[in-house]
Amino acid sequence: MSEEVSAGQLSTVLRDALAGGGAATVTCTDATVLFAAVRALDALDGSDRPDETRLLATDGAAKAASRDFVTATAFADLRADDAAALRTVDPAALPEPMVVTDESVVPVLRGFPARA
C-alpha cells in the first residue's frame, strides 16, 4: 500500500469489522486507532453494534482520547449505553492493532488496514 489511511478511512475499516459481532476486542496501540474505534462504534446503531466491546489501549492513547473532546464525549455515551469498555494495558503486552470478533480477526497495521 502506498498511501496512509486517514482517520476517517480507518474508522470505516473498523466499523465494518465491528458490525454485527457478538463480542469484540479492539487493540489500540496508538491514539489514532483508539479515536477511530470510538468513532466507528458511535457510528453503528444499537442493532449493528457488538453486544460487548473491549478497547485495549496504552496509557498514552487513553490519555490522548480523554483530552480530545469529540472522542471523550462519544466514549462517555458508549460507556453509558454499556456499549464499550476501555482498559489500559502495558504496551509490551499489546499486540499490533486489530479487531477480534467471534467470527474474524482484522489486523490494522501501522495505520493501514491489512488486506487479506
C-alpha positions as MATLAB code, in Angstrom:
seq = 'MSEEVSAGQLSTVLRDALAGGGAATVTCTDATVLFAAVRALDALDGSDRPDETRLLATDGAAKAASRDFVTATAFADLRADDAAALRTVDPAALPEPMVVTDESVVPVLRGFPARA';
ca = [
       0.000    0.000    0.000;
       1.384    3.327   -0.941;
      -0.713    5.828    0.967;
      -1.517    6.181    4.645;
      -5.084    5.597    5.718;
      -6.661    8.703    7.219;
      -8.577    8.514   10.486;
     -11.874    8.574    8.579;
     -10.897    5.625    6.410;
      -9.559    3.713    9.397;
     -12.840    4.379   11.183;
     -14.707    2.869    8.215;
     -12.499   -0.252    8.262;
     -13.099   -0.651   11.996;
     -16.850   -0.006   11.664;
     -17.132   -2.735    9.023;
     -15.103   -5.148   11.177;
     -17.220   -4.434   14.282;
     -20.665   -4.518   12.660;
     -22.900   -7.324   13.861;
     -20.427   -9.139   16.089;
     -21.455  -10.687   19.405;
     -18.335   -9.578   21.272;
     -15.310   -7.685   20.046;
     -11.906   -6.608   21.245;
     -10.008   -3.754   19.607;
      -6.327   -3.392   20.406;
      -5.271    0.246   20.167;
      -1.508    0.724   20.235;
      -1.830    4.429   19.491;
      -4.363    7.218   19.875;
      -5.302    7.251   16.177;
      -6.628    3.694   16.357;
      -8.484    4.432   19.609;
     -10.063    7.601   18.157;
     -11.145    5.649   15.054;
     -12.540    2.752   17.110;
     -14.669    5.096   19.218;
     -15.890    6.862   16.056;
     -16.690    3.507   14.447;
     -18.680    2.292   17.462;
     -20.501    5.603   17.709;
     -21.466    5.375   14.017;
     -23.053    1.939   14.462;
     -26.622    1.883   15.699;
     -27.603   -0.376   18.579;
     -28.580   -3.378   16.457;
     -25.317   -3.367   14.449;
     -23.036   -2.648   17.398;
     -21.341   -5.642   19.064;
     -23.006   -6.816   22.280;
     -19.762   -6.219   24.148;
     -16.716   -4.254   23.015;
     -13.430   -4.113   24.874;
     -10.987   -1.410   23.854;
      -7.456   -2.268   24.958;
      -5.153    0.734   24.793;
      -1.858    2.024   26.026;
      -1.977    4.577   28.822;
      -0.793    7.298   26.426;
      -3.561    6.542   23.908;
      -6.206    6.554   26.650;
      -4.979    9.904   27.982;
      -4.962   11.408   24.481;
      -8.535   10.188   23.934;
      -9.666   11.745   27.197;
      -8.236   15.102   26.092;
      -9.997   15.024   22.706;
     -13.491   16.475   23.275;
     -15.274   14.632   20.442;
     -13.733   11.248   21.302;
     -14.257   11.678   25.052;
     -17.902   12.674   24.559;
     -18.615    9.791   22.175;
     -16.909    7.332   24.519;
     -18.895    8.626   27.503;
     -22.100    7.981   25.539;
     -20.921    4.472   24.593;
     -19.995    3.711   28.188;
     -23.391    4.981   29.415;
     -25.067    2.553   26.986;
     -22.762   -0.281   28.145;
     -21.552   -0.470   24.538;
     -17.815   -0.247   25.247;
     -15.259   -0.561   27.996;
     -11.722    0.813   27.953;
      -8.846   -0.942   29.652;
      -5.267    0.248   29.679;
      -2.559   -2.352   29.303;
       1.217   -2.465   29.224;
       2.413   -1.626   25.697;
       4.628   -4.739   25.712;
       1.541   -6.932   26.251;
      -0.472   -5.273   23.488;
      -0.307   -6.918   20.050;
      -0.477   -4.983   16.798;
      -3.731   -3.055   16.285;
      -6.570   -5.400   15.356;
     -10.257   -6.140   15.767;
     -11.049   -9.595   17.132;
     -14.662  -10.765   16.983;
     -16.320  -14.153   17.380;
     -16.026  -14.697   13.614;
     -12.903  -12.864   12.480;
      -9.600  -11.173   13.148;
      -8.955   -7.954   11.210;
      -5.413   -6.623   11.664;
      -4.753   -2.903   11.255;
      -1.009   -2.463   10.918;
       0.706    0.900   11.381;
      -2.342    2.859   10.293;
      -3.039    0.660    7.282;
      -5.862   -1.863    7.142;
      -4.288   -5.211    6.328;
      -5.586   -6.781    3.154;
      -6.366  -10.488    3.058;
];
